mmCIF file of C-alpha atoms in Angstrom:
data_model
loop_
_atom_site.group_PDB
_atom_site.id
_atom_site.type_symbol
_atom_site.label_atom_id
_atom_site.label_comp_id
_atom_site.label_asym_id
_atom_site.label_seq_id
_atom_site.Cartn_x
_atom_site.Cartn_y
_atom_site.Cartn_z
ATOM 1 C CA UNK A 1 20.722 10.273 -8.590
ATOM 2 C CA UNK A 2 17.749 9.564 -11.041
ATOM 3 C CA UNK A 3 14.781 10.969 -10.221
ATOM 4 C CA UNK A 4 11.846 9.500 -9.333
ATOM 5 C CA UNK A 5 8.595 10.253 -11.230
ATOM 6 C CA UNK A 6 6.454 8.308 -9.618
ATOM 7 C CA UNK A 7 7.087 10.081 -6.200
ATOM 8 C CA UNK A 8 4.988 13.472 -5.796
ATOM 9 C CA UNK A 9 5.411 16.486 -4.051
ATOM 10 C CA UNK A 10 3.550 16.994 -0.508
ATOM 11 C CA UNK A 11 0.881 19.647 -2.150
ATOM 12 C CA UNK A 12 -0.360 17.158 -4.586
ATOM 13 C CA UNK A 13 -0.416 14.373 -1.827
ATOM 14 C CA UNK A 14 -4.083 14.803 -0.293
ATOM 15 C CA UNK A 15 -6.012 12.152 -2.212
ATOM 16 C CA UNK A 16 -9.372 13.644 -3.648
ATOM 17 C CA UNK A 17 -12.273 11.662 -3.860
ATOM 18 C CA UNK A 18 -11.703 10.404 -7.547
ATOM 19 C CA UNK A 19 -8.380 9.166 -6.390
ATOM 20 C CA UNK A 20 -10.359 7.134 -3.758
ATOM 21 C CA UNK A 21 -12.493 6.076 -6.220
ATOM 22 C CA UNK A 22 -9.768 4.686 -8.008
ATOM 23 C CA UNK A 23 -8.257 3.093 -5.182
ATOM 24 C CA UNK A 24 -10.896 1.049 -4.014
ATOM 25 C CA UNK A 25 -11.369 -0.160 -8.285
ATOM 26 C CA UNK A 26 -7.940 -0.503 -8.064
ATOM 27 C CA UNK A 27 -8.062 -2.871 -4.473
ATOM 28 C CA UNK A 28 -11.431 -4.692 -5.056
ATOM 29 C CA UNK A 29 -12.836 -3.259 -1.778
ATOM 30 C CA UNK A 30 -13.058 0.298 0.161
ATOM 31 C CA UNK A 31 -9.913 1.599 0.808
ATOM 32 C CA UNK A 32 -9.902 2.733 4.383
ATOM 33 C CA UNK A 33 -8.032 5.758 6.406
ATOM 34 C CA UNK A 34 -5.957 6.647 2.824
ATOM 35 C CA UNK A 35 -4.552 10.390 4.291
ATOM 36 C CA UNK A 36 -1.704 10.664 1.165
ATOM 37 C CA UNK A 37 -0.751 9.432 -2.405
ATOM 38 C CA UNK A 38 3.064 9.366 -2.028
ATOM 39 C CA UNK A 39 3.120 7.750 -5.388
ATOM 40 C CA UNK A 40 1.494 8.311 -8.682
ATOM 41 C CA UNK A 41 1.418 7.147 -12.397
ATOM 42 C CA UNK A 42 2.521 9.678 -15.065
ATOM 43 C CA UNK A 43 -1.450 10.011 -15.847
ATOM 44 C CA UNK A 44 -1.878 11.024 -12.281
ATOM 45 C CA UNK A 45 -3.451 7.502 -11.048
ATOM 46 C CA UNK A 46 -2.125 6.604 -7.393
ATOM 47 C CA UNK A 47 -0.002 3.391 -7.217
ATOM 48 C CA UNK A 48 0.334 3.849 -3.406
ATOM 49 C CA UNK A 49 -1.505 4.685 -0.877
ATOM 50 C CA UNK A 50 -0.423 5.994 2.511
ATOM 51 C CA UNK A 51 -2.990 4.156 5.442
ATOM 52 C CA UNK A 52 -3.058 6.571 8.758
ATOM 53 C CA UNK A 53 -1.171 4.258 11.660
ATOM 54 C CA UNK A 54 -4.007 3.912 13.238
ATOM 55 C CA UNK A 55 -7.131 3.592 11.297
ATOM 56 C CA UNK A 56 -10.644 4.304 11.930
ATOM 57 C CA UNK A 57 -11.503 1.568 14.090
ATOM 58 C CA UNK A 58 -8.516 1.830 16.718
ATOM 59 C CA UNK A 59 -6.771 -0.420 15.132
ATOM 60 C CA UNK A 60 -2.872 -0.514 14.845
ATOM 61 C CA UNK A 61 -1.335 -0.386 11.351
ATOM 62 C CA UNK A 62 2.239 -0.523 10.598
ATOM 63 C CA UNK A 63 1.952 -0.613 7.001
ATOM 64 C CA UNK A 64 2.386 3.172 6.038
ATOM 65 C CA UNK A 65 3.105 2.614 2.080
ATOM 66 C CA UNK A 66 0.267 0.101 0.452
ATOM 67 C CA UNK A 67 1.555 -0.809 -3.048
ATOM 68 C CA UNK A 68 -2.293 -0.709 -4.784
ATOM 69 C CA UNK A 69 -1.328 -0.820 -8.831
ATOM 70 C CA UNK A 70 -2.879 -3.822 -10.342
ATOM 71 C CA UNK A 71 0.137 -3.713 -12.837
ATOM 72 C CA UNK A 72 3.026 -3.463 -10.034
ATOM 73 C CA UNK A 73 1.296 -5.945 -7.715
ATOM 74 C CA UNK A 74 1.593 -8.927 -10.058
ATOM 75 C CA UNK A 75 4.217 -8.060 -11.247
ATOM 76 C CA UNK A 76 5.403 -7.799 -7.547
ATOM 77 C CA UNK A 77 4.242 -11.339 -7.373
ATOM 78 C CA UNK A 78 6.183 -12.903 -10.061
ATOM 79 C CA UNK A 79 9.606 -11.437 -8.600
ATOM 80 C CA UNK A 80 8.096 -13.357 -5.274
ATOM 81 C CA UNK A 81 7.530 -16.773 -6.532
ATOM 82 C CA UNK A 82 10.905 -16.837 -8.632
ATOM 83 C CA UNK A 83 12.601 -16.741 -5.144
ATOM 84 C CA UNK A 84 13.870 -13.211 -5.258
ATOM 85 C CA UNK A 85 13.041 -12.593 -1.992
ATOM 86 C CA UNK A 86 14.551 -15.828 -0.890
ATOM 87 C CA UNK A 87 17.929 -14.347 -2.719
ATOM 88 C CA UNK A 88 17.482 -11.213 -0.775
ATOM 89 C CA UNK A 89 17.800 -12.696 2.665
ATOM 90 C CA UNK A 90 20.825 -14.823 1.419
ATOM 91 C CA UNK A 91 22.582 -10.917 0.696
ATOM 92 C CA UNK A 92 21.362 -9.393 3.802
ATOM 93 C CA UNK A 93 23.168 -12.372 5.702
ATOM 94 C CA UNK A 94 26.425 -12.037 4.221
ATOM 95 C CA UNK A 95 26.496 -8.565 3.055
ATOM 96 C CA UNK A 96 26.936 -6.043 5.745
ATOM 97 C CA UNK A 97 27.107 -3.001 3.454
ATOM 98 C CA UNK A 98 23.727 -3.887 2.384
ATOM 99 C CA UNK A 99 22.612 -4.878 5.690
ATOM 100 C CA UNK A 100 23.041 -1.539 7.006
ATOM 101 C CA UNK A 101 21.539 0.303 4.167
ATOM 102 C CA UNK A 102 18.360 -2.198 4.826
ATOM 103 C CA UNK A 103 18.669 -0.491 8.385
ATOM 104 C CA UNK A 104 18.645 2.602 7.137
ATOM 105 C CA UNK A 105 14.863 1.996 5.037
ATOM 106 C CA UNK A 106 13.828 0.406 7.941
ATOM 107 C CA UNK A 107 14.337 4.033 10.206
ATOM 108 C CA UNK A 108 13.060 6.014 7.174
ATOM 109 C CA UNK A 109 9.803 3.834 7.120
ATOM 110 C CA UNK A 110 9.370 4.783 10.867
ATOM 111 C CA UNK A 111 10.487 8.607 10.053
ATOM 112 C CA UNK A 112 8.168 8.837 7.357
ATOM 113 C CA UNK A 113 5.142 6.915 9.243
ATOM 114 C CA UNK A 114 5.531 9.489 12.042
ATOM 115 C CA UNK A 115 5.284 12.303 9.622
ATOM 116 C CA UNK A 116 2.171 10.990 8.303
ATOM 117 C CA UNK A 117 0.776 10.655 11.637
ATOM 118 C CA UNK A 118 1.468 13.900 12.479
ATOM 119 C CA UNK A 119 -0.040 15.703 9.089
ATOM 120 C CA UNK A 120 -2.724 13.463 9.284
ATOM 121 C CA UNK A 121 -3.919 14.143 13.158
ATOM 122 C CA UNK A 122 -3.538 10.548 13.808
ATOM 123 C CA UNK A 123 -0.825 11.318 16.721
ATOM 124 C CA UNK A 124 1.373 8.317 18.412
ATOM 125 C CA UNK A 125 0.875 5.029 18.381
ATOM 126 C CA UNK A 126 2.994 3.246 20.489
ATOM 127 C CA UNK A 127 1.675 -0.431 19.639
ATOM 128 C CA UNK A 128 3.511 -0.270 16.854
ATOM 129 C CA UNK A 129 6.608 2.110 17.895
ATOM 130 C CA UNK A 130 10.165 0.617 16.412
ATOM 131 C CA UNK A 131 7.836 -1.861 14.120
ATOM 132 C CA UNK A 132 8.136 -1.180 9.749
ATOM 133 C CA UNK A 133 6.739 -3.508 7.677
ATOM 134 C CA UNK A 134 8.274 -6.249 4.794
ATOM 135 C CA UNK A 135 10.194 -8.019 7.327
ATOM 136 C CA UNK A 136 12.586 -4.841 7.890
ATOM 137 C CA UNK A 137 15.143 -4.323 9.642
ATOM 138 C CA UNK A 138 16.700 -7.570 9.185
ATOM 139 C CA UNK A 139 14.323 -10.145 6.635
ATOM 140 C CA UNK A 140 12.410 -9.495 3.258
ATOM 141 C CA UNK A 141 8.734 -10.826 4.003
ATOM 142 C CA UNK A 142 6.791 -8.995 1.488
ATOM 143 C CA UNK A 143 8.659 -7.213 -1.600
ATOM 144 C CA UNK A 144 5.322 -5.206 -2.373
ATOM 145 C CA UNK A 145 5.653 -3.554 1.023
ATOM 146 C CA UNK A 146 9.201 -2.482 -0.444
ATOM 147 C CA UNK A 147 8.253 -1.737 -3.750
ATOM 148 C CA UNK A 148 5.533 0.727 -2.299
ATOM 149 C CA UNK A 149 8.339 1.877 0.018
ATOM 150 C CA UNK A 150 10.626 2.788 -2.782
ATOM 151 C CA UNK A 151 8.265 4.490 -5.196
ATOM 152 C CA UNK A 152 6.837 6.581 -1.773
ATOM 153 C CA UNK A 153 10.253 7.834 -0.976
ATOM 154 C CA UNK A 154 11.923 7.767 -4.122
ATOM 155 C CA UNK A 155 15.288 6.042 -4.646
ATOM 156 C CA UNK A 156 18.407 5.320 -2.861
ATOM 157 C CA UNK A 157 16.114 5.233 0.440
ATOM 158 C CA UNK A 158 15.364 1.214 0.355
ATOM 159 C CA UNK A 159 17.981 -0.440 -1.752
ATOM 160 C CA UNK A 160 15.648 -4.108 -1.863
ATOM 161 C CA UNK A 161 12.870 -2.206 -2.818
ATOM 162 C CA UNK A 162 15.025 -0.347 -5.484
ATOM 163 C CA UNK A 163 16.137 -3.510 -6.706
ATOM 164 C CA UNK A 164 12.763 -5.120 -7.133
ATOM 165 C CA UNK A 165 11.727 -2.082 -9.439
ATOM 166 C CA UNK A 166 14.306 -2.412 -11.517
ATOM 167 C CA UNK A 167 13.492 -6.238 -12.011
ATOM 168 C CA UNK A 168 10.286 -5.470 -13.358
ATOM 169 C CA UNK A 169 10.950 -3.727 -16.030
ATOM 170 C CA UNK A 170 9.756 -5.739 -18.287
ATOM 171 C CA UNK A 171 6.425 -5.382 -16.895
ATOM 172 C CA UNK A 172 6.321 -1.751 -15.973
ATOM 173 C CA UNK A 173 8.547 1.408 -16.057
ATOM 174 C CA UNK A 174 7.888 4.870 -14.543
ATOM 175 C CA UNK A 175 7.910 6.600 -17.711
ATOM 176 C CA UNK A 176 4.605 4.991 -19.053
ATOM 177 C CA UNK A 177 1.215 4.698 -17.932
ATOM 178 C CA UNK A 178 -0.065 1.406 -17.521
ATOM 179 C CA UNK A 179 -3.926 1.997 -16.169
ATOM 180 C CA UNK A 180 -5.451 1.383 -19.234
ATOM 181 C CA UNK A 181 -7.825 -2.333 -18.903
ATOM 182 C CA UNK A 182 -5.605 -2.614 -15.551
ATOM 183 C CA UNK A 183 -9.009 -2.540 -13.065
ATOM 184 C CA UNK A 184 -12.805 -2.395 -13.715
ATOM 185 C CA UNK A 185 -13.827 1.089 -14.485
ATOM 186 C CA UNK A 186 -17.628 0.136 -14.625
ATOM 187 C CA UNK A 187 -20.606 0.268 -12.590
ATOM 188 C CA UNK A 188 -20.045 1.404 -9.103
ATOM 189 C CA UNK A 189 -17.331 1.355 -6.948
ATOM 190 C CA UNK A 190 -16.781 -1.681 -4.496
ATOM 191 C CA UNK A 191 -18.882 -1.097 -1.208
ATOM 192 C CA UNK A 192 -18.438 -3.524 0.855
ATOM 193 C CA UNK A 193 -15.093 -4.221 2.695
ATOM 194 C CA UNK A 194 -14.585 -7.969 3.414
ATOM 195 C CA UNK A 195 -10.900 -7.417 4.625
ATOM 196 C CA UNK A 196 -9.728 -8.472 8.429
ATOM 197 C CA UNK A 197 -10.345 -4.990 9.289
ATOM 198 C CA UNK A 198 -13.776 -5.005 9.061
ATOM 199 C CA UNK A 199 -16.561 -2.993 6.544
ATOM 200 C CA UNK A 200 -15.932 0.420 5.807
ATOM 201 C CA UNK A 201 -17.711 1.894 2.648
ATOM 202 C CA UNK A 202 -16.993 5.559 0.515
ATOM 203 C CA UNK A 203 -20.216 7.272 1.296
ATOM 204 C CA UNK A 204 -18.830 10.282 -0.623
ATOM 205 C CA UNK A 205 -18.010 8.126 -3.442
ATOM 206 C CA UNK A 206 -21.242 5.239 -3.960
ATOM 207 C CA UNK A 207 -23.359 7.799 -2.407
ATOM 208 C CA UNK A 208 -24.542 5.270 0.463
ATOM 209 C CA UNK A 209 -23.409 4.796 3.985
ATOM 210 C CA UNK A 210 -20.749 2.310 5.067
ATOM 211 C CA UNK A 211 -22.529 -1.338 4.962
ATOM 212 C CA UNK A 212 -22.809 -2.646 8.525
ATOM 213 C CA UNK A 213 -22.196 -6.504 9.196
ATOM 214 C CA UNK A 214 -24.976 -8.521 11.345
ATOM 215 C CA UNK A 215 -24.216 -10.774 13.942
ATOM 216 C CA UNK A 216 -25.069 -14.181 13.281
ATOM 217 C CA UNK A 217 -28.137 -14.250 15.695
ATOM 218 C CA UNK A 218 -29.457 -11.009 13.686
ATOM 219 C CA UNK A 219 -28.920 -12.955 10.602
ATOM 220 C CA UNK A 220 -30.897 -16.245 11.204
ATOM 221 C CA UNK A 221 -33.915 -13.906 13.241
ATOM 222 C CA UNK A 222 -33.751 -12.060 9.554
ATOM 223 C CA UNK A 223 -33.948 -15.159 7.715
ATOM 224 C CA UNK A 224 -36.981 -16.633 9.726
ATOM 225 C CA UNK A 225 -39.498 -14.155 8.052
ATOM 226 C CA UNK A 226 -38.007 -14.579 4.407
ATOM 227 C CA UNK A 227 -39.463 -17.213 2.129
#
């Protein structure tokens, strides 16, 4: 089986703060509760990050493997508005071979986000027990969810997200480091978090704390003594 660069070995997973850094260049925004990099580029720049199941906030989060690589993302993208994953569904309905392998990611996800859990100190969380991500077991609803799945575990685990690698080729390879121009290296890393999940900054990286969002009434009281 070919081997995998991009996949790392569990000593070099622990993210330091420069691969934070990166991350959050990398995302537009603070990444949050990042415990691993299961995936990096031959120049040592993550391309995934591995989220803690339940972040900081109490919050719930199924999506273990987070596909962060400006390059792979749209990339990513263009495979998803040609219709591949359209094409995918098709095969999973009338190809039982390939419907069982799809299975099979879809209990390595699970294994694999339990292992995190438990190296990370994050522990159970039953909200989201028997629940993956990208539509598995049985649908393809996101193929960067995949592709981060497949360069985590390295392939012949998720055959969907294998196949979505190799269709980008022409785009990018393993072999070659694409991080050059591929995010905004200058100034300060983003701050300010205006994801769903709510702010969360990198005190040990912009040297500040975590911004804090004001209710609305704190927000017009604020703007009654400004000119």
């Amino acid at each position: 089986m070919e081997e995998n660069t991009a996949a790392v070995p569990q000593e070099s997973r622990q993210p330091s703060a420069h691969d934070l850094e990166v991350l959050s260049r990398q995302l537009g925004r603070p990444v949050r509760d990042v415990v691993e990099i299961p995936a990096r580029c031959v120049c040592g720049n993550p391309l995934v990050a591995a989220t803690a199941p339940r972040l900081s906030n109490g919050t719930p989060f199924p999506t273990t493997f987070y596909l962060t690589h400006p390059v792979i993302t749209s990339a990513v993208s263009r495979l998803e508005a040609g219709g591949l994953m359209n094409e995918m569904n098709e095969r999973l309905t009338a190809d039982d071979e390939l419907a069982g392998a799809y299975r099979g990611a879809h209990e390595a996800y699970l294994q694999a986000r339990n292992e995190i859990a438990h190296r990370s100190g994050t522990g159970a969380v039953p909200e989201i027990d028997g629940i993956s991500a990208g539509g598995m077991p049985t649908r393809v609803k996101c193929l960067h969810v995949l592709v981060g799945h497949s360069l985590a575990a390295g392939p012949g685990v998720n055959p969907l997200g294998d196949q979505a690698l190799d269709s980008i080729t022409e785009w990018w390879t393993k072999d070659r480091c694409y991080c050059d121009g591929a995010w905004d290296t200058a100034g300060e890393a983003p701050s300010r978090d205006l994801s769903r999940h709510g702010p969360q900054g990198l005190p040990e990286i912009v040297g500040r704390p975590a911004p804090v969002r004001k209710s609305k009434t704190e927000s017009e009281s604020g703007k009654e003594g400004t000119a």
